[in-house]
PDB file of C-alpha atoms and ligand atoms in Angstrom:
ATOM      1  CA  UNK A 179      -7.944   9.518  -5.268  1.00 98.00           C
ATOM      2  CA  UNK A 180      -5.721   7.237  -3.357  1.00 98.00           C
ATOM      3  CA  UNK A 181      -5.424   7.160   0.504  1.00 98.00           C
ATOM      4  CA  UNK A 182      -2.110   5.976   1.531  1.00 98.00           C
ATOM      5  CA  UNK A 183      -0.875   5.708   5.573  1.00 98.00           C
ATOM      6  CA  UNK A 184       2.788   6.515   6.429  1.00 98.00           C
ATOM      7  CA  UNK A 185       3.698   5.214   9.732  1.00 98.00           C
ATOM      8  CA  UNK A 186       6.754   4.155  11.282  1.00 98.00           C
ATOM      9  CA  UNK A 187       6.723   1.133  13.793  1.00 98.00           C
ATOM     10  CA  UNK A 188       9.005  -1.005  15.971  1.00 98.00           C
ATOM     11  CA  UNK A 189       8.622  -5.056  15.684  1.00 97.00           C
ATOM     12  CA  UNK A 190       5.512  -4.737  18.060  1.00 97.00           C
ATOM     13  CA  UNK A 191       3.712  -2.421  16.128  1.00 98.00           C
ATOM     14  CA  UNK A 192       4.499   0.010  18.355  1.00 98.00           C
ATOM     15  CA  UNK A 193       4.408   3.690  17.240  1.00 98.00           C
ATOM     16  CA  UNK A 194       4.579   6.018  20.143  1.00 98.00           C
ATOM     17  CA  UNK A 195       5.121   6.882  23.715  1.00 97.00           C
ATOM     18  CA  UNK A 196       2.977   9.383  25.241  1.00 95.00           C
ATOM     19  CA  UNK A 197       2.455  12.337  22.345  1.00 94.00           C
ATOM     20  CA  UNK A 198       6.324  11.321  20.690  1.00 95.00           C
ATOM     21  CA  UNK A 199       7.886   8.863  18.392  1.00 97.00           C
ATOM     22  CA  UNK A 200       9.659   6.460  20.348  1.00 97.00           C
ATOM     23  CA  UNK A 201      12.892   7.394  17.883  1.00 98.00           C
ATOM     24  CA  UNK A 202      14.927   9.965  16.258  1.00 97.00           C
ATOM     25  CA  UNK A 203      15.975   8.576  12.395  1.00 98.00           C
ATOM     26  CA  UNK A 204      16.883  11.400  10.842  1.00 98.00           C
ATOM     27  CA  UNK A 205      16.815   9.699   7.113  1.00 98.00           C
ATOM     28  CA  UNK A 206      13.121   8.402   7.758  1.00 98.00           C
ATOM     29  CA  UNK A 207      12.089  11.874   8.724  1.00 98.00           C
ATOM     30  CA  UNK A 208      13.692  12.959   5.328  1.00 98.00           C
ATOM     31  CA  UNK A 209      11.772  10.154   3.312  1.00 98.00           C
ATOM     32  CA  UNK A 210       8.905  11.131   5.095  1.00 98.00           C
ATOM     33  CA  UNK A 211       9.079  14.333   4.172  1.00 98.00           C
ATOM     34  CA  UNK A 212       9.859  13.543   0.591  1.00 98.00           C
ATOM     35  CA  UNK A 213       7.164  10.974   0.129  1.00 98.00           C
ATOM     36  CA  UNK A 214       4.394  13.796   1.745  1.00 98.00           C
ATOM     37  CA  UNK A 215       5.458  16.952   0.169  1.00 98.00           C
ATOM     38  CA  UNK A 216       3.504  18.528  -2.399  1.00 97.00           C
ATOM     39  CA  UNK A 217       0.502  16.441  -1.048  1.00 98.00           C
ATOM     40  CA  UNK A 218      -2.832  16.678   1.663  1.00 98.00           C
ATOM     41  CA  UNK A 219      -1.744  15.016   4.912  1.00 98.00           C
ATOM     42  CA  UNK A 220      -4.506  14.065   7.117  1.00 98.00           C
ATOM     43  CA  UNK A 221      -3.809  14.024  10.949  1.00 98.00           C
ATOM     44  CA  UNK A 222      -5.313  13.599  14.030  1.00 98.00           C
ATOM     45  CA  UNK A 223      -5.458  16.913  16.523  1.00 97.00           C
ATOM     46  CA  UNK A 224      -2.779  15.166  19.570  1.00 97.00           C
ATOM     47  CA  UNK A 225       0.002  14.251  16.242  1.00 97.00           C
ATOM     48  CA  UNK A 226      -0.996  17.816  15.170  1.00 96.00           C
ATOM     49  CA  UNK A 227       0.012  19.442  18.635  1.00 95.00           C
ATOM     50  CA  UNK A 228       2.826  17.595  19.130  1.00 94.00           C
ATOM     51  CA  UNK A 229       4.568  18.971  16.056  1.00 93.00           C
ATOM     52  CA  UNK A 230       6.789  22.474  16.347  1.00 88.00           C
ATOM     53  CA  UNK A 231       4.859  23.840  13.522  1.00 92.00           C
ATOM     54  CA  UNK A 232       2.613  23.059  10.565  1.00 95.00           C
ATOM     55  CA  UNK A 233       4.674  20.593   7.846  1.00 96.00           C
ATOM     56  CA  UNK A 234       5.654  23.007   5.285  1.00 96.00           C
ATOM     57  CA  UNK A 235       4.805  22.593   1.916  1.00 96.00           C
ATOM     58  CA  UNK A 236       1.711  20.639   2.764  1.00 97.00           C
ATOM     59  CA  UNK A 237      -1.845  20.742   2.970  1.00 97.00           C
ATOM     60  CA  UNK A 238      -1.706  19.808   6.884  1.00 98.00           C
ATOM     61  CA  UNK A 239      -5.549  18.885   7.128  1.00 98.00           C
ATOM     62  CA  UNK A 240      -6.447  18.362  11.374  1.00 98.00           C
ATOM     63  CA  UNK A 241      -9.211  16.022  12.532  1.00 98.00           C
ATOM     64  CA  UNK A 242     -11.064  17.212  15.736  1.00 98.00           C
ATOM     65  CA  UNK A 243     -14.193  16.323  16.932  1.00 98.00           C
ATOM     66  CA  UNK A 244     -14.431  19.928  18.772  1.00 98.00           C
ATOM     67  CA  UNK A 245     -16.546  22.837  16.305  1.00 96.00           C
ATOM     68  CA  UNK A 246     -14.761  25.658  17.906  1.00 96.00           C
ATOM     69  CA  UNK A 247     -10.734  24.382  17.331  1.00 95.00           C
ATOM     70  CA  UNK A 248      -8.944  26.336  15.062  1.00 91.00           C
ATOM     71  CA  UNK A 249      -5.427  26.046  14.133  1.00 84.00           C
ATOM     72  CA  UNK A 250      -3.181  29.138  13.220  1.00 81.00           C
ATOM     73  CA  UNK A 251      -1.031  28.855   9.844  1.00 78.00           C
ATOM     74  CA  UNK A 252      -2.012  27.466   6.906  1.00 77.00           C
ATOM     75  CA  UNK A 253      -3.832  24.653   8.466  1.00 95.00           C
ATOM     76  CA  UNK A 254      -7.265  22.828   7.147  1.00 97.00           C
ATOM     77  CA  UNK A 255      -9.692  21.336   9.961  1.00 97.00           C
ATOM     78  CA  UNK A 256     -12.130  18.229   9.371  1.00 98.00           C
ATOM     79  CA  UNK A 257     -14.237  16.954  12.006  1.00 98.00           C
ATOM     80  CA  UNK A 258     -14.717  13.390  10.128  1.00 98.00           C
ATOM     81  CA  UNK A 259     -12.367  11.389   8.655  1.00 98.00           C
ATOM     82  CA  UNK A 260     -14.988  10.877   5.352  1.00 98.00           C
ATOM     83  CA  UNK A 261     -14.719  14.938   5.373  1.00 98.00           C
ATOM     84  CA  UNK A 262     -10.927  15.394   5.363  1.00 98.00           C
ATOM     85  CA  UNK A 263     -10.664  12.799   2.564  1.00 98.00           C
ATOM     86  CA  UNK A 264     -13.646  14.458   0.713  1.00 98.00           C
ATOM     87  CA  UNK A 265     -11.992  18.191   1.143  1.00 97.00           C
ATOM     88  CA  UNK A 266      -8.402  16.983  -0.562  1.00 98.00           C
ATOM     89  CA  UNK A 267     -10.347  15.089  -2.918  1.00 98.00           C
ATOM     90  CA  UNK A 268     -12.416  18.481  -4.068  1.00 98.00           C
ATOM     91  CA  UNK A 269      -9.260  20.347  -3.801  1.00 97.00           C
ATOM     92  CA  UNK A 270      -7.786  17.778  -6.821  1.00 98.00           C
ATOM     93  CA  UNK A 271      -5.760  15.440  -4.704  1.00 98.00           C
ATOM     94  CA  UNK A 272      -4.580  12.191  -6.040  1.00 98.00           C
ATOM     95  CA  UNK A 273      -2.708  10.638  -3.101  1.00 98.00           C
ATOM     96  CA  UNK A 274      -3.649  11.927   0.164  1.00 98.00           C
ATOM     97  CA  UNK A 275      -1.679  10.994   3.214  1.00 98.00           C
ATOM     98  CA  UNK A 276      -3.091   9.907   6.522  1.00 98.00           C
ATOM     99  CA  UNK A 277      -0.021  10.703   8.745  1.00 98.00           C
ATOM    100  CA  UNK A 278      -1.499   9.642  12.128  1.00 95.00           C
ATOM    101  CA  UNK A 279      -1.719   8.944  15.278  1.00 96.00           C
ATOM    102  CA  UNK A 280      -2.972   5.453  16.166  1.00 98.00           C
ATOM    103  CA  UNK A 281      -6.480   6.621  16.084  1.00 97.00           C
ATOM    104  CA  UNK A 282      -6.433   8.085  13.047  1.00 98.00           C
ATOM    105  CA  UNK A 283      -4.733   5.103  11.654  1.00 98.00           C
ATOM    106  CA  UNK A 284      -7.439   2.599  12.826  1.00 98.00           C
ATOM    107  CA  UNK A 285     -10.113   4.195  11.394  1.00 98.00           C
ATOM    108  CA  UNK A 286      -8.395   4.155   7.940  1.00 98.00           C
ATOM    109  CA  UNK A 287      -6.572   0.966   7.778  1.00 98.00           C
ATOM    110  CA  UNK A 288      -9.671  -0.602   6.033  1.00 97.00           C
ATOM    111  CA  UNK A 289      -9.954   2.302   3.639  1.00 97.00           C
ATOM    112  CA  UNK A 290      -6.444   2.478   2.611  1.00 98.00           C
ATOM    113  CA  UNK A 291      -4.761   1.537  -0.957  1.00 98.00           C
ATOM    114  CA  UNK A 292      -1.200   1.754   0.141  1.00 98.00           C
ATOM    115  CA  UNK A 293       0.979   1.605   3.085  1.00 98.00           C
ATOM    116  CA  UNK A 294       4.448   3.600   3.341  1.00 98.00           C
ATOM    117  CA  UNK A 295       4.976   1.496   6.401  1.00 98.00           C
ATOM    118  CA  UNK A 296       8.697   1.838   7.837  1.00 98.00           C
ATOM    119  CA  UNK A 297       9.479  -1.104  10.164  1.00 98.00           C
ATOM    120  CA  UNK A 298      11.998  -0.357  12.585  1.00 98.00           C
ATOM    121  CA  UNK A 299      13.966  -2.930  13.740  1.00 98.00           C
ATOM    122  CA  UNK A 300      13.854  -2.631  17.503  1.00 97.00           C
ATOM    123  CA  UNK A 301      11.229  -3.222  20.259  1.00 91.00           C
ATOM    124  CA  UNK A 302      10.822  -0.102  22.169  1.00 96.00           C
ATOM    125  CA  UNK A 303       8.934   1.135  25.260  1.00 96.00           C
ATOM    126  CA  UNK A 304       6.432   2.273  22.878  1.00 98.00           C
ATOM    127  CA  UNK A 305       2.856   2.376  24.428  1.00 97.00           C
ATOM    128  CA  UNK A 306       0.866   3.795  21.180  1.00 97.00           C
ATOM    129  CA  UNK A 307       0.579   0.637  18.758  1.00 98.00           C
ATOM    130  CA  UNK A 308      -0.734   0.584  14.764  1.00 98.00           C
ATOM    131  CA  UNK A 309      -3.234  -1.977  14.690  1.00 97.00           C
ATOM    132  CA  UNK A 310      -2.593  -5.662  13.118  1.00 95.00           C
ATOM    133  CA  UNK A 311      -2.206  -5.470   9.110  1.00 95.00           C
ATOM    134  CA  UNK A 312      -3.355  -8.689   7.690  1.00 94.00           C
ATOM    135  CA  UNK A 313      -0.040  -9.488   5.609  1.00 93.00           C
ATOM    136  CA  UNK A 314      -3.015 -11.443   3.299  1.00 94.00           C
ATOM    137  CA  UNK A 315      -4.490  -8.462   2.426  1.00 96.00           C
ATOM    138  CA  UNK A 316      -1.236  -6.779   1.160  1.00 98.00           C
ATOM    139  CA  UNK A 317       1.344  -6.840  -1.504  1.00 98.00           C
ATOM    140  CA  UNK A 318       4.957  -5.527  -1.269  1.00 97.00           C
ATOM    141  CA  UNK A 319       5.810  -3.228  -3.702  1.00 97.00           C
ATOM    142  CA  UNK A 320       9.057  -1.572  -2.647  1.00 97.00           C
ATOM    143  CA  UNK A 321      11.372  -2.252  -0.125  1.00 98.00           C
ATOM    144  CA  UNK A 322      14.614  -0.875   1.225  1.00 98.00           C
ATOM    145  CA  UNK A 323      16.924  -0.930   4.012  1.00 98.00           C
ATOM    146  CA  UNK A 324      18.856   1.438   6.106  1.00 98.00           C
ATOM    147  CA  UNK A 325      21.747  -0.055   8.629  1.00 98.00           C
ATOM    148  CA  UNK A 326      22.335   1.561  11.785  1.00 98.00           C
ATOM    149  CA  UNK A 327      25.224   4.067  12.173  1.00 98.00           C
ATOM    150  CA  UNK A 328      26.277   7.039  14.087  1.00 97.00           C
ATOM    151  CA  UNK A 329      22.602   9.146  13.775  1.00 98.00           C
ATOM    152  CA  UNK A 330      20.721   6.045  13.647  1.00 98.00           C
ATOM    153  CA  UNK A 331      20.556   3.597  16.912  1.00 97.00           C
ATOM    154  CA  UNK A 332      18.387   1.169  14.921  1.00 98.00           C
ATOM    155  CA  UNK A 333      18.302  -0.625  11.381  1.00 98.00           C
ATOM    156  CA  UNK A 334      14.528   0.311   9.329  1.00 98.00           C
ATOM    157  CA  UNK A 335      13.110  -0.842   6.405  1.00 98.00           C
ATOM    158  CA  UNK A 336      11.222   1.113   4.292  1.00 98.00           C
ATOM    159  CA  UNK A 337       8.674  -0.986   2.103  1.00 98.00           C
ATOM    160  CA  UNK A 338       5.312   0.373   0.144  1.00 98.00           C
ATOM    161  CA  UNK A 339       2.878  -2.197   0.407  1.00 98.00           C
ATOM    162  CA  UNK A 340      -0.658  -2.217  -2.050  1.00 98.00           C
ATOM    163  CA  UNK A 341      -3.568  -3.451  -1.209  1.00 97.00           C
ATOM    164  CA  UNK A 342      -4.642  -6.476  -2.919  1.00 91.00           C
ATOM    165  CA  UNK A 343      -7.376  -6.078  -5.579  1.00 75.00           C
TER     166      UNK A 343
HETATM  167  N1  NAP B 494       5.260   6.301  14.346  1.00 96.24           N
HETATM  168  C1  NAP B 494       4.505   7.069  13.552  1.00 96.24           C
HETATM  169  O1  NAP B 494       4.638   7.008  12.318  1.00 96.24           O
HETATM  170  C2  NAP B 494       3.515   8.011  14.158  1.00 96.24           C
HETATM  171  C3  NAP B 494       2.857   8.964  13.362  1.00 96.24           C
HETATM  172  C4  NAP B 494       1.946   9.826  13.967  1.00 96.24           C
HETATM  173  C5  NAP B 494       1.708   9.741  15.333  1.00 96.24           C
HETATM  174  N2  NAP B 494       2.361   8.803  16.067  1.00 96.24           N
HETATM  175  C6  NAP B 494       2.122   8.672  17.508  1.00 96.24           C
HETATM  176  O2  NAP B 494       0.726   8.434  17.740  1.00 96.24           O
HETATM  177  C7  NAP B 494       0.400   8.935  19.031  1.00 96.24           C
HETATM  178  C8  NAP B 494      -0.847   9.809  18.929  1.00 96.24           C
HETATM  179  O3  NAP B 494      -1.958   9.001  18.560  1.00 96.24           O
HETATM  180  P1  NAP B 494      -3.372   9.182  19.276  1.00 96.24           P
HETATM  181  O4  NAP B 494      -4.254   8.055  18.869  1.00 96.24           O
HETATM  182  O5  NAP B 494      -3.153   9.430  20.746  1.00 96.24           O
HETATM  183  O6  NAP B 494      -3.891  10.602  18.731  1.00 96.24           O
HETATM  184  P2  NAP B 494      -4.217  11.105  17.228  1.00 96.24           P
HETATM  185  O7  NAP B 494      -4.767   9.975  16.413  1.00 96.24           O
HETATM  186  O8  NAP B 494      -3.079  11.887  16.707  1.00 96.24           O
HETATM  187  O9  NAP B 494      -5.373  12.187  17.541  1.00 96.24           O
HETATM  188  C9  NAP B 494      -6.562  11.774  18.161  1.00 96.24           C
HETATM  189  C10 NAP B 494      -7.565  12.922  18.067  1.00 96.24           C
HETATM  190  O10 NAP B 494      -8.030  13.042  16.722  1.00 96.24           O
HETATM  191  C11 NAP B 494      -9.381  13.461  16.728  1.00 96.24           C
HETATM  192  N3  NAP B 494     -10.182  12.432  16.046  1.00 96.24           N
HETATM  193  C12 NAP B 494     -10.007  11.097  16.061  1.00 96.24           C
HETATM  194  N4  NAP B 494     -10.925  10.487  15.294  1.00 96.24           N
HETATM  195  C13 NAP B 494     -11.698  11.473  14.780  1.00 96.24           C
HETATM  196  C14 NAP B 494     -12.822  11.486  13.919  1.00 96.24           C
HETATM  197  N5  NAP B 494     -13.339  10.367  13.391  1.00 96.24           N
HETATM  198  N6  NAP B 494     -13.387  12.668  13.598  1.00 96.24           N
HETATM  199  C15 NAP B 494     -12.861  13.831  14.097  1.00 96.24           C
HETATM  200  N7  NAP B 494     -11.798  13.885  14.915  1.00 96.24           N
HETATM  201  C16 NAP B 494     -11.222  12.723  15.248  1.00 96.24           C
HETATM  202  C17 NAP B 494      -9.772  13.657  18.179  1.00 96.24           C
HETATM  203  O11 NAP B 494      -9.450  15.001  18.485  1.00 96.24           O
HETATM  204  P3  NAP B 494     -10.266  15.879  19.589  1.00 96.24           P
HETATM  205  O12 NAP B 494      -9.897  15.277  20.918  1.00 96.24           O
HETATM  206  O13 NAP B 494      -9.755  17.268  19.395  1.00 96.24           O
HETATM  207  O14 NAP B 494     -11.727  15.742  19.252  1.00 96.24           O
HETATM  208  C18 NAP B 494      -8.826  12.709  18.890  1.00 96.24           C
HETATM  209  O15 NAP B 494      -8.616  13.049  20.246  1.00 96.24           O
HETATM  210  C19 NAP B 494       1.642   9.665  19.544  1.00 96.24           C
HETATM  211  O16 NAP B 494       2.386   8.799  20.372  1.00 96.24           O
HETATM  212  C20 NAP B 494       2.429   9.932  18.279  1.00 96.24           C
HETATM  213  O17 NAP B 494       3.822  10.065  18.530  1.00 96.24           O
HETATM  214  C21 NAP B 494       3.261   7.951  15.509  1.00 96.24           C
END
C-alpha cells in the first residue's frame, strides 16, 4: 500500500493558524477532494474537529490518543499512526492519505512514498508549519499552476513529488 501526504503550504511551510487553513482556494479544495475520494484518509483528532462534517465519500480514519473518543458518522478511530495505516491496509487500500495536521504530518514524513504537496505562493500569518522536506530525498512528478483571480487571492502550484528509491 502506498502512504501519500496532501498538504497545502505557504513559502514558509506554513500550514495553519490556530485549528484553520490560513486560505480559502476554492480549486485546491476541489483537487483535494478529487485526489482523496474513493480512498482512506488518515487525520489527526484537532483537523478532524475542525471540519463541518466527516469528508464524504471517504474512509475518514481519526487518530486520538484518548480510548474513550468516539466520533459520530461513518468515522474510523486509530490510536497509532502504525494502526490507522494497518486498518486501511486490511480493509484493501492501495493509496491511503494522511490529510493532517502538522502532527500527524511529522510523524509520517519519513514513512511516506508520495507528496500531493500544494505550494502556495504567499507568506501568511500561519503559525502551524509542515516540517522541512529534504528536496534530496524527492522527485517531482507532476506539477501545475493556478494564477490568482477573483476566488483566489494567491497563485499555487500543485506538484506530486515521489520519494526517491
Ligand atoms: N494546510 C493543510 O494542508 C492542512 C491540513 C490539515 C491540517 N492543517 C492545519 O494543521 C493544524 C492542526 O495540526 P495539529 O498538529 O495542531 O493537530 P492534528 O495533527 O490535526 O491533531 C493532533 C492530535 O492527533 C492525535 N495524535 C497525534 N499523534 C498521534 C498518535 N501517534 N497516535 C494517536 N493519536 C495521535 C492527538 O489527539 P488527542 O489529543 O485526541 O489524543 C493530537 O492531539 C490546523 O491549523 C489545521 O488547519 C493544515
Amino acid at each position: 500500500m502506498l502512504i501519500s501526504i496532501i498538504v497545502a503550504m505557504d513559502e514558509k511551510g506554513g500550514i495553519g493558524i490556530g485549528d484553520r487553513l490560513p486560505w480559502h482556494l476554492p480549486d485546491d479544495l476541489k483537487y483535494f477532494k478529487n485526489t482523496t475520494m474513493g480512498h482512506h484518509l488518515i487525520m489527526g483528532r484537532r483537523t478532524f474537529e475542525s471540519l463541518a462534517q466527516p469528508l464524504p465519500g471517504r474512509v475518514n480514519i481519526v487518530l486520538t490518543r484518548d480510548p474513550a473518543y468516539t466520533a459520530v458518522g461513518d468515522v474510523l478511530v486509530a490510536h497509532s499512526l502504525g494502526k490507522a495505516l494497518a486498518q486501511a491496509q486490511r480493509r484493501g487500500e492501495r493509496e491511503a492519505f494522511i490529510g493532517g495536521g502538522a502532527a500527524i504530518y511529522r510523524q509520517s514524513l519519513p514513512l511516506a512514498h508520495r507528496l500531493y504537496v500544494t505550494l502556495v505562493h504567499a507568506q501568511t500569518e500561519a503559525d502551524v508549519f509542515f516540517p522541512q522536506i529534504n528536496p534530496n530525498n524527492w522527485i517531482e512528478q507532476r506539477s501545475s499552476h493556478h494564477p490568482a483571480d477573483r476566488n483566489h487571492p494567491f497563485p499555487f502550484t500543485t506538484k506530486l513529488l515521489r520519494r526517491e528509491a
